[in-house]
Amino acid sequence: MLGAVVGDIVGSRFEHVNARTRDFELFTDACHFTDDTVHTLAVCRALVRCGFTRENLARETVRQLSELSEAYSRLSYGARFNLWRLQEEKLPYASCGNGAAMRVSGCALAARTLEEALALSDIVTGVTHSHPDGLRGARAVTETIFLARRGVDLSEVRRRIHENYYPMDFTLEDIRGDYCRGLRLNTCANSVPQALQCFFEAHSLEDAVRNAVSIGGDSDTLAAIAGSAAAAAFGIPAEIAQQAANYLDARLGSILEQFEAALGGER
Ligand SMILES: [Mg+2]
């Protein structure tokens, strides 16, 4: 989950001005956390409040997404999410946007079984991104993180994503250059498989995040997704964790700490 935060912060300065290179400074004064970090931590806080169970998780996810996006209302959110958070009765709006995939990593870490991880993913996603493609994107990221964290061979993880979710029949080299042409880049279908490939071709968290920035598109979200998977497989170097944490304020830092404390050493 901190991997998503790292990716979001590193990718933040490239969201509107793509870098399309792997050669850049990871952390600069232009970096900042965005909606990807806020929503990832909102899901984590909801999971903690529900004791990592499904009970009340949908209601708590709605509450945390609302509260934190209100607290950070100066950030840029999706247009439909903005309408949703202002409604009295917050109903799912069948989004298939990549917001489903960037915020879900906590579910993979909180669950003890893959089945449970996917059930948690469906609940936290379904409160907004109830479109089948939204649920699919979140599930694909959850499954990748869950398996990678347990040391499943990454070629096997990639094979399972290919069989169950998206055709993983391309390399980054294949899509570099053409990826941004004529695609709606903020959908799960047009960003989750690409972000996961950035992870599958990486050997470290830093490597995955650099890959994500290098293909252009929705850089902070691609890097958040790739980073969340890479952190599960390769861990997070202490120096990178510390640098990312420096961008968070006390409230977000405390949610992060509470989630990690609730996870304990075993998960
Ligand atoms: Mg963002």
PDB file of C-alpha atoms and ligand atoms in Angstrom:
ATOM      1  CA  MET A   1       0.000   0.000   0.000  1.00  0.00           C
ATOM      2  CA  LEU A   2       2.900   2.344   0.689  1.00  0.00           C
ATOM      3  CA  GLY A   3       4.071   1.259  -2.766  1.00  0.00           C
ATOM      4  CA  ALA A   4       0.974   2.937  -4.229  1.00  0.00           C
ATOM      5  CA  VAL A   5       1.784   6.112  -2.298  1.00  0.00           C
ATOM      6  CA  VAL A   6       5.381   6.069  -3.567  1.00  0.00           C
ATOM      7  CA  GLY A   7       4.205   5.616  -7.158  1.00  0.00           C
ATOM      8  CA  ASP A   8       1.602   8.345  -6.843  1.00  0.00           C
ATOM      9  CA  ILE A   9       4.052  10.875  -5.448  1.00  0.00           C
ATOM     10  CA  VAL A  10       6.790  10.066  -7.964  1.00  0.00           C
ATOM     11  CA  GLY A  11       4.312  10.058 -10.876  1.00  0.00           C
ATOM     12  CA  SER A  12       2.461  13.196  -9.762  1.00  0.00           C
ATOM     13  CA  ARG A  13       4.579  15.685 -11.659  1.00  0.00           C
ATOM     14  CA  PHE A  14       4.195  13.720 -14.908  1.00  0.00           C
ATOM     15  CA  GLU A  15       0.396  13.362 -14.954  1.00  0.00           C
ATOM     16  CA  HIS A  16      -0.144  16.401 -17.158  1.00  0.00           C
ATOM     17  CA  VAL A  17       3.316  16.647 -18.680  1.00  0.00           C
ATOM     18  CA  ASN A  18       4.379  13.099 -19.508  1.00  0.00           C
ATOM     19  CA  ALA A  19       8.079  12.317 -19.228  1.00  0.00           C
ATOM     20  CA  ARG A  20       8.116   9.142 -21.351  1.00  0.00           C
ATOM     21  CA  THR A  21      11.559   8.259 -20.121  1.00  0.00           C
ATOM     22  CA  ARG A  22      12.980   6.139 -17.298  1.00  0.00           C
ATOM     23  CA  ASP A  23      15.634   8.736 -16.655  1.00  0.00           C
ATOM     24  CA  PHE A  24      14.382  11.283 -14.121  1.00  0.00           C
ATOM     25  CA  GLU A  25      14.787  12.258 -10.487  1.00  0.00           C
ATOM     26  CA  LEU A  26      12.411  10.240  -8.289  1.00  0.00           C
ATOM     27  CA  PHE A  27      11.579  12.883  -5.702  1.00  0.00           C
ATOM     28  CA  THR A  28      11.648  16.638  -6.338  1.00  0.00           C
ATOM     29  CA  ASP A  29       9.945  19.740  -4.951  1.00  0.00           C
ATOM     30  CA  ALA A  30       7.348  19.406  -7.743  1.00  0.00           C
ATOM     31  CA  CYS A  31       6.144  16.040  -6.393  1.00  0.00           C
ATOM     32  CA  HIS A  32       3.036  15.813  -4.232  1.00  0.00           C
ATOM     33  CA  PHE A  33       0.437  13.275  -3.202  1.00  0.00           C
ATOM     34  CA  THR A  34      -2.750  13.170  -5.286  1.00  0.00           C
ATOM     35  CA  ASP A  35      -6.190  11.554  -5.119  1.00  0.00           C
ATOM     36  CA  ASP A  36      -4.555   8.134  -5.564  1.00  0.00           C
ATOM     37  CA  THR A  37      -2.842   8.416  -2.172  1.00  0.00           C
ATOM     38  CA  VAL A  38      -5.904   9.873  -0.466  1.00  0.00           C
ATOM     39  CA  HIS A  39      -8.213   7.158  -1.756  1.00  0.00           C
ATOM     40  CA  THR A  40      -5.731   4.355  -1.056  1.00  0.00           C
ATOM     41  CA  LEU A  41      -5.493   5.552   2.539  1.00  0.00           C
ATOM     42  CA  ALA A  42      -9.274   5.978   2.769  1.00  0.00           C
ATOM     43  CA  VAL A  43      -9.686   2.300   1.876  1.00  0.00           C
ATOM     44  CA  CYS A  44      -6.980   1.342   4.387  1.00  0.00           C
ATOM     45  CA  ARG A  45      -8.703   3.301   7.128  1.00  0.00           C
ATOM     46  CA  ALA A  46     -12.035   1.651   6.298  1.00  0.00           C
ATOM     47  CA  LEU A  47     -10.377  -1.780   6.458  1.00  0.00           C
ATOM     48  CA  VAL A  48      -8.854  -1.004   9.852  1.00  0.00           C
ATOM     49  CA  ARG A  49     -12.174   0.288  11.218  1.00  0.00           C
ATOM     50  CA  CYS A  50     -13.838  -2.959  10.124  1.00  0.00           C
ATOM     51  CA  GLY A  51     -11.126  -5.147  11.616  1.00  0.00           C
ATOM     52  CA  PHE A  52     -10.175  -6.353   8.133  1.00  0.00           C
ATOM     53  CA  THR A  53     -13.589  -8.030   7.785  1.00  0.00           C
ATOM     54  CA  ARG A  54     -16.385  -7.496   5.287  1.00  0.00           C
ATOM     55  CA  GLU A  55     -18.822  -6.378   7.959  1.00  0.00           C
ATOM     56  CA  ASN A  56     -19.854  -2.749   7.431  1.00  0.00           C
ATOM     57  CA  LEU A  57     -16.977  -2.351   4.986  1.00  0.00           C
ATOM     58  CA  ALA A  58     -19.080  -0.812   2.220  1.00  0.00           C
ATOM     59  CA  ARG A  59     -20.549   1.808   4.556  1.00  0.00           C
ATOM     60  CA  GLU A  60     -17.176   2.561   6.109  1.00  0.00           C
ATOM     61  CA  THR A  61     -15.525   2.870   2.685  1.00  0.00           C
ATOM     62  CA  VAL A  62     -18.151   5.409   1.621  1.00  0.00           C
ATOM     63  CA  ARG A  63     -17.577   7.329   4.849  1.00  0.00           C
ATOM     64  CA  GLN A  64     -13.786   7.396   4.528  1.00  0.00           C
ATOM     65  CA  LEU A  65     -13.766   8.264   0.824  1.00  0.00           C
ATOM     66  CA  SER A  66     -16.167  11.121   1.585  1.00  0.00           C
ATOM     67  CA  GLU A  67     -14.360  12.412   4.662  1.00  0.00           C
ATOM     68  CA  LEU A  68     -10.888  12.337   3.219  1.00  0.00           C
ATOM     69  CA  SER A  69     -11.843  13.811  -0.141  1.00  0.00           C
ATOM     70  CA  GLU A  70     -13.580  16.589   1.790  1.00  0.00           C
ATOM     71  CA  ALA A  71     -10.446  17.116   3.878  1.00  0.00           C
ATOM     72  CA  TYR A  72      -8.364  17.274   0.691  1.00  0.00           C
ATOM     73  CA  SER A  73     -10.903  19.003  -1.528  1.00  0.00           C
ATOM     74  CA  ARG A  74      -8.222  21.083  -3.250  1.00  0.00           C
ATOM     75  CA  LEU A  75      -6.976  17.932  -5.015  1.00  0.00           C
ATOM     76  CA  SER A  76      -8.257  16.938  -8.421  1.00  0.00           C
ATOM     77  CA  TYR A  77     -10.792  14.086  -8.455  1.00  0.00           C
ATOM     78  CA  GLY A  78     -12.734  12.508 -11.278  1.00  0.00           C
ATOM     79  CA  ALA A  79     -15.789  14.511 -12.350  1.00  0.00           C
ATOM     80  CA  ARG A  80     -18.220  11.761 -11.423  1.00  0.00           C
ATOM     81  CA  PHE A  81     -16.568  11.179  -8.083  1.00  0.00           C
ATOM     82  CA  ASN A  82     -16.975  14.893  -7.362  1.00  0.00           C
ATOM     83  CA  LEU A  83     -20.710  14.619  -7.994  1.00  0.00           C
ATOM     84  CA  TRP A  84     -20.911  11.451  -5.902  1.00  0.00           C
ATOM     85  CA  ARG A  85     -19.216  12.921  -2.851  1.00  0.00           C
ATOM     86  CA  LEU A  86     -21.602  15.861  -2.786  1.00  0.00           C
ATOM     87  CA  GLN A  87     -24.696  13.666  -2.825  1.00  0.00           C
ATOM     88  CA  GLU A  88     -26.638  12.988   0.335  1.00  0.00           C
ATOM     89  CA  GLU A  89     -27.298   9.383  -0.646  1.00  0.00           C
ATOM     90  CA  LYS A  90     -24.078   8.058  -2.121  1.00  0.00           C
ATOM     91  CA  LEU A  91     -24.942   5.386  -4.653  1.00  0.00           C
ATOM     92  CA  PRO A  92     -22.555   3.485  -6.924  1.00  0.00           C
ATOM     93  CA  TYR A  93     -22.211   5.107 -10.339  1.00  0.00           C
ATOM     94  CA  ALA A  94     -20.954   2.160 -12.367  1.00  0.00           C
ATOM     95  CA  SER A  95     -17.594   3.709 -13.106  1.00  0.00           C
ATOM     96  CA  CYS A  96     -15.010   1.678 -15.009  1.00  0.00           C
ATOM     97  CA  GLY A  97     -12.311   4.260 -14.260  1.00  0.00           C
ATOM     98  CA  ASN A  98      -8.851   3.380 -13.005  1.00  0.00           C
ATOM     99  CA  GLY A  99      -9.663   4.914  -9.615  1.00  0.00           C
ATOM    100  CA  ALA A 100     -10.916   1.424  -8.775  1.00  0.00           C
ATOM    101  CA  ALA A 101      -7.470  -0.069  -9.273  1.00  0.00           C
ATOM    102  CA  MET A 102      -5.262   2.593  -7.723  1.00  0.00           C
ATOM    103  CA  ARG A 103      -6.930   2.525  -4.314  1.00  0.00           C
ATOM    104  CA  VAL A 104      -7.407  -1.193  -3.702  1.00  0.00           C
ATOM    105  CA  SER A 105      -3.980  -2.422  -2.538  1.00  0.00           C
ATOM    106  CA  GLY A 106      -4.914  -2.494   1.149  1.00  0.00           C
ATOM    107  CA  CYS A 107      -7.394  -5.303   0.447  1.00  0.00           C
ATOM    108  CA  ALA A 108      -4.655  -7.596  -0.806  1.00  0.00           C
ATOM    109  CA  LEU A 109      -2.575  -6.954   2.304  1.00  0.00           C
ATOM    110  CA  ALA A 110      -5.432  -7.232   4.794  1.00  0.00           C
ATOM    111  CA  ALA A 111      -6.772 -10.598   3.605  1.00  0.00           C
ATOM    112  CA  ARG A 112      -5.523 -14.030   4.612  1.00  0.00           C
ATOM    113  CA  THR A 113      -6.774 -15.826   1.499  1.00  0.00           C
ATOM    114  CA  LEU A 114      -7.101 -14.837  -2.156  1.00  0.00           C
ATOM    115  CA  GLU A 115     -10.831 -15.431  -2.002  1.00  0.00           C
ATOM    116  CA  GLU A 116     -11.126 -13.033   0.920  1.00  0.00           C
ATOM    117  CA  ALA A 117      -8.910 -10.449  -0.805  1.00  0.00           C
ATOM    118  CA  LEU A 118     -11.143 -10.490  -3.875  1.00  0.00           C
ATOM    119  CA  ALA A 119     -14.270 -10.225  -1.730  1.00  0.00           C
ATOM    120  CA  LEU A 120     -12.841  -7.171   0.049  1.00  0.00           C
ATOM    121  CA  SER A 121     -11.850  -5.730  -3.330  1.00  0.00           C
ATOM    122  CA  ASP A 122     -15.406  -6.110  -4.640  1.00  0.00           C
ATOM    123  CA  ILE A 123     -16.858  -4.357  -1.605  1.00  0.00           C
ATOM    124  CA  VAL A 124     -14.551  -1.314  -1.537  1.00  0.00           C
ATOM    125  CA  THR A 125     -14.802  -0.974  -5.315  1.00  0.00           C
ATOM    126  CA  GLY A 126     -18.525  -1.540  -5.681  1.00  0.00           C
ATOM    127  CA  VAL A 127     -19.471   1.566  -3.690  1.00  0.00           C
ATOM    128  CA  THR A 128     -18.509   3.674  -6.709  1.00  0.00           C
ATOM    129  CA  HIS A 129     -16.941   1.607  -9.508  1.00  0.00           C
ATOM    130  CA  SER A 130     -19.702  -0.965  -9.819  1.00  0.00           C
ATOM    131  CA  HIS A 131     -19.234  -1.450 -13.572  1.00  0.00           C
ATOM    132  CA  PRO A 132     -17.901  -4.978 -14.340  1.00  0.00           C
ATOM    133  CA  ASP A 133     -14.736  -3.412 -15.808  1.00  0.00           C
ATOM    134  CA  GLY A 134     -14.185  -1.409 -12.624  1.00  0.00           C
ATOM    135  CA  LEU A 135     -14.557  -4.501 -10.446  1.00  0.00           C
ATOM    136  CA  ARG A 136     -12.307  -6.445 -12.818  1.00  0.00           C
ATOM    137  CA  GLY A 137      -9.529  -3.840 -12.692  1.00  0.00           C
ATOM    138  CA  ALA A 138      -9.537  -3.773  -8.910  1.00  0.00           C
ATOM    139  CA  ARG A 139      -9.580  -7.580  -8.729  1.00  0.00           C
ATOM    140  CA  ALA A 140      -6.652  -7.899 -11.136  1.00  0.00           C
ATOM    141  CA  VAL A 141      -4.526  -5.574  -9.007  1.00  0.00           C
ATOM    142  CA  THR A 142      -5.624  -7.274  -5.781  1.00  0.00           C
ATOM    143  CA  GLU A 143      -4.803 -10.738  -7.114  1.00  0.00           C
ATOM    144  CA  THR A 144      -1.413  -9.607  -8.422  1.00  0.00           C
ATOM    145  CA  ILE A 145      -0.463  -8.070  -5.076  1.00  0.00           C
ATOM    146  CA  PHE A 146      -1.796 -10.981  -3.026  1.00  0.00           C
ATOM    147  CA  LEU A 147       0.141 -13.577  -5.033  1.00  0.00           C
ATOM    148  CA  ALA A 148       3.307 -11.502  -5.427  1.00  0.00           C
ATOM    149  CA  ARG A 149       3.450 -10.908  -1.698  1.00  0.00           C
ATOM    150  CA  ARG A 150       3.339 -14.638  -1.103  1.00  0.00           C
ATOM    151  CA  GLY A 151       6.271 -15.252  -3.381  1.00  0.00           C
ATOM    152  CA  VAL A 152       4.385 -16.824  -6.294  1.00  0.00           C
ATOM    153  CA  ASP A 153       6.610 -16.794  -9.356  1.00  0.00           C
ATOM    154  CA  LEU A 154       5.876 -13.631 -11.309  1.00  0.00           C
ATOM    155  CA  SER A 155       5.581 -15.429 -14.640  1.00  0.00           C
ATOM    156  CA  GLU A 156       2.850 -17.532 -13.023  1.00  0.00           C
ATOM    157  CA  VAL A 157       1.135 -14.414 -11.654  1.00  0.00           C
ATOM    158  CA  ARG A 158       1.255 -12.832 -15.115  1.00  0.00           C
ATOM    159  CA  ARG A 159      -0.184 -16.005 -16.651  1.00  0.00           C
ATOM    160  CA  ARG A 160      -3.090 -15.893 -14.211  1.00  0.00           C
ATOM    161  CA  ILE A 161      -3.800 -12.237 -14.988  1.00  0.00           C
ATOM    162  CA  HIS A 162      -3.735 -13.121 -18.681  1.00  0.00           C
ATOM    163  CA  GLU A 163      -6.161 -16.023 -18.194  1.00  0.00           C
ATOM    164  CA  ASN A 164      -8.547 -14.368 -15.779  1.00  0.00           C
ATOM    165  CA  TYR A 165      -8.495 -10.646 -16.523  1.00  0.00           C
ATOM    166  CA  TYR A 166      -6.653  -9.069 -19.445  1.00  0.00           C
ATOM    167  CA  PRO A 167      -4.661 -10.278 -22.443  1.00  0.00           C
ATOM    168  CA  MET A 168      -1.063  -9.799 -21.319  1.00  0.00           C
ATOM    169  CA  ASP A 169       0.301 -10.337 -24.810  1.00  0.00           C
ATOM    170  CA  PHE A 170       2.513  -7.261 -25.093  1.00  0.00           C
ATOM    171  CA  THR A 171       5.732  -5.779 -23.733  1.00  0.00           C
ATOM    172  CA  LEU A 172       6.410  -2.187 -22.714  1.00  0.00           C
ATOM    173  CA  GLU A 173       8.575  -1.882 -25.802  1.00  0.00           C
ATOM    174  CA  ASP A 174       5.532  -2.791 -27.923  1.00  0.00           C
ATOM    175  CA  ILE A 175       3.333  -0.055 -26.478  1.00  0.00           C
ATOM    176  CA  ARG A 176       5.859   2.713 -25.827  1.00  0.00           C
ATOM    177  CA  GLY A 177       5.113   5.454 -28.311  1.00  0.00           C
ATOM    178  CA  ASP A 178       1.597   4.413 -29.288  1.00  0.00           C
ATOM    179  CA  TYR A 179       0.037   3.868 -25.865  1.00  0.00           C
ATOM    180  CA  CYS A 180      -1.459   7.350 -25.526  1.00  0.00           C
ATOM    181  CA  ARG A 181      -2.923   7.585 -29.013  1.00  0.00           C
ATOM    182  CA  GLY A 182      -6.696   7.495 -29.253  1.00  0.00           C
ATOM    183  CA  LEU A 183      -7.305   5.709 -25.958  1.00  0.00           C
ATOM    184  CA  ARG A 184      -9.388   6.781 -22.988  1.00  0.00           C
ATOM    185  CA  LEU A 185      -6.473   6.453 -20.613  1.00  0.00           C
ATOM    186  CA  ASN A 186      -8.336   6.729 -17.335  1.00  0.00           C
ATOM    187  CA  THR A 187     -10.283   3.478 -17.675  1.00  0.00           C
ATOM    188  CA  CYS A 188      -9.240   0.252 -15.978  1.00  0.00           C
ATOM    189  CA  ALA A 189      -9.114  -1.566 -19.318  1.00  0.00           C
ATOM    190  CA  ASN A 190      -6.659   0.963 -20.743  1.00  0.00           C
ATOM    191  CA  SER A 191      -4.402   1.307 -17.739  1.00  0.00           C
ATOM    192  CA  VAL A 192      -4.459  -1.745 -15.447  1.00  0.00           C
ATOM    193  CA  PRO A 193      -2.834  -4.254 -17.834  1.00  0.00           C
ATOM    194  CA  GLN A 194      -0.268  -1.626 -18.859  1.00  0.00           C
ATOM    195  CA  ALA A 195       0.519  -0.736 -15.232  1.00  0.00           C
ATOM    196  CA  LEU A 196       0.829  -4.418 -14.330  1.00  0.00           C
ATOM    197  CA  GLN A 197       3.207  -4.974 -17.242  1.00  0.00           C
ATOM    198  CA  CYS A 198       5.347  -2.126 -15.836  1.00  0.00           C
ATOM    199  CA  PHE A 199       5.587  -4.275 -12.704  1.00  0.00           C
ATOM    200  CA  PHE A 200       6.135  -7.583 -14.487  1.00  0.00           C
ATOM    201  CA  GLU A 201       9.126  -6.126 -16.356  1.00  0.00           C
ATOM    202  CA  ALA A 202      10.655  -4.652 -13.191  1.00  0.00           C
ATOM    203  CA  HIS A 203      13.161  -5.913 -10.641  1.00  0.00           C
ATOM    204  CA  SER A 204      12.468  -3.390  -7.912  1.00  0.00           C
ATOM    205  CA  LEU A 205       9.895  -0.840  -6.817  1.00  0.00           C
ATOM    206  CA  GLU A 206      11.973   1.953  -8.327  1.00  0.00           C
ATOM    207  CA  ASP A 207      12.233   0.040 -11.582  1.00  0.00           C
ATOM    208  CA  ALA A 208       8.441  -0.443 -11.766  1.00  0.00           C
ATOM    209  CA  VAL A 209       7.719   3.214 -11.107  1.00  0.00           C
ATOM    210  CA  ARG A 210      10.256   4.302 -13.731  1.00  0.00           C
ATOM    211  CA  ASN A 211       8.624   1.921 -16.210  1.00  0.00           C
ATOM    212  CA  ALA A 212       5.208   3.422 -15.439  1.00  0.00           C
ATOM    213  CA  VAL A 213       6.368   6.971 -16.075  1.00  0.00           C
ATOM    214  CA  SER A 214       8.139   5.886 -19.246  1.00  0.00           C
ATOM    215  CA  ILE A 215       4.972   4.889 -21.129  1.00  0.00           C
ATOM    216  CA  GLY A 216       3.180   8.206 -20.575  1.00  0.00           C
ATOM    217  CA  GLY A 217      -0.565   8.435 -19.940  1.00  0.00           C
ATOM    218  CA  ASP A 218      -2.049   8.780 -16.460  1.00  0.00           C
ATOM    219  CA  SER A 219       1.390   8.677 -14.840  1.00  0.00           C
ATOM    220  CA  ASP A 220       0.537   9.022 -11.162  1.00  0.00           C
ATOM    221  CA  THR A 221      -2.121   6.306 -11.326  1.00  0.00           C
ATOM    222  CA  LEU A 222      -0.050   3.933 -13.485  1.00  0.00           C
ATOM    223  CA  ALA A 223       2.857   4.371 -11.069  1.00  0.00           C
ATOM    224  CA  ALA A 224       0.572   3.899  -8.059  1.00  0.00           C
ATOM    225  CA  ILE A 225      -0.705   0.582  -9.455  1.00  0.00           C
ATOM    226  CA  ALA A 226       2.721  -0.642 -10.592  1.00  0.00           C
ATOM    227  CA  GLY A 227       4.257   0.552  -7.311  1.00  0.00           C
ATOM    228  CA  SER A 228       1.692  -1.240  -5.175  1.00  0.00           C
ATOM    229  CA  ALA A 229       2.435  -4.530  -6.929  1.00  0.00           C
ATOM    230  CA  ALA A 230       6.202  -4.027  -6.918  1.00  0.00           C
ATOM    231  CA  ALA A 231       6.266  -3.243  -3.204  1.00  0.00           C
ATOM    232  CA  ALA A 232       4.532  -6.578  -2.560  1.00  0.00           C
ATOM    233  CA  ALA A 233       7.075  -8.495  -4.623  1.00  0.00           C
ATOM    234  CA  PHE A 234      10.307  -6.643  -3.931  1.00  0.00           C
ATOM    235  CA  GLY A 235       9.702  -4.641  -0.745  1.00  0.00           C
ATOM    236  CA  ILE A 236      10.313  -0.948  -0.271  1.00  0.00           C
ATOM    237  CA  PRO A 237      13.846   0.313   0.386  1.00  0.00           C
ATOM    238  CA  ALA A 238      13.873   2.265   3.673  1.00  0.00           C
ATOM    239  CA  GLU A 239      15.193   5.394   2.005  1.00  0.00           C
ATOM    240  CA  ILE A 240      12.358   5.473  -0.558  1.00  0.00           C
ATOM    241  CA  ALA A 241       9.750   4.806   2.150  1.00  0.00           C
ATOM    242  CA  GLN A 242      11.126   7.693   4.190  1.00  0.00           C
ATOM    243  CA  GLN A 243      11.264  10.070   1.234  1.00  0.00           C
ATOM    244  CA  ALA A 244       7.650   9.320   0.299  1.00  0.00           C
ATOM    245  CA  ALA A 245       6.486   9.648   3.905  1.00  0.00           C
ATOM    246  CA  ASN A 246       7.969  13.164   3.974  1.00  0.00           C
ATOM    247  CA  TYR A 247       5.310  14.277   1.479  1.00  0.00           C
ATOM    248  CA  LEU A 248       2.421  13.149   3.693  1.00  0.00           C
ATOM    249  CA  ASP A 249       0.868  15.354   6.354  1.00  0.00           C
ATOM    250  CA  ALA A 250       0.220  14.192   9.916  1.00  0.00           C
ATOM    251  CA  ARG A 251      -3.291  12.904   9.194  1.00  0.00           C
ATOM    252  CA  LEU A 252      -2.280  10.718   6.242  1.00  0.00           C
ATOM    253  CA  GLY A 253       0.896   9.595   7.993  1.00  0.00           C
ATOM    254  CA  SER A 254      -1.151   8.473  10.950  1.00  0.00           C
ATOM    255  CA  ILE A 255      -3.581   6.457   8.778  1.00  0.00           C
ATOM    256  CA  LEU A 256      -0.583   4.747   7.204  1.00  0.00           C
ATOM    257  CA  GLU A 257       0.866   3.905  10.625  1.00  0.00           C
ATOM    258  CA  GLN A 258      -2.442   2.593  11.931  1.00  0.00           C
ATOM    259  CA  PHE A 259      -2.884   0.355   8.909  1.00  0.00           C
ATOM    260  CA  GLU A 260       0.631  -1.043   9.218  1.00  0.00           C
ATOM    261  CA  ALA A 261       0.200  -1.566  12.963  1.00  0.00           C
ATOM    262  CA  ALA A 262      -3.078  -3.400  12.346  1.00  0.00           C
ATOM    263  CA  LEU A 263      -1.389  -5.629   9.775  1.00  0.00           C
ATOM    264  CA  GLY A 264       1.275  -6.579  12.313  1.00  0.00           C
ATOM    265  CA  GLY A 265       4.270  -8.584  11.259  1.00  0.00           C
ATOM    266  CA  GLU A 266       2.403 -11.610  10.003  1.00  0.00           C
ATOM    267  CA  ARG A 267       0.711 -10.300   6.842  1.00  0.00           C
TER     268      ARG A 267
HETATM  269 MG    MG B   1      -4.064  11.165  -9.241  1.00  0.00          MG
END
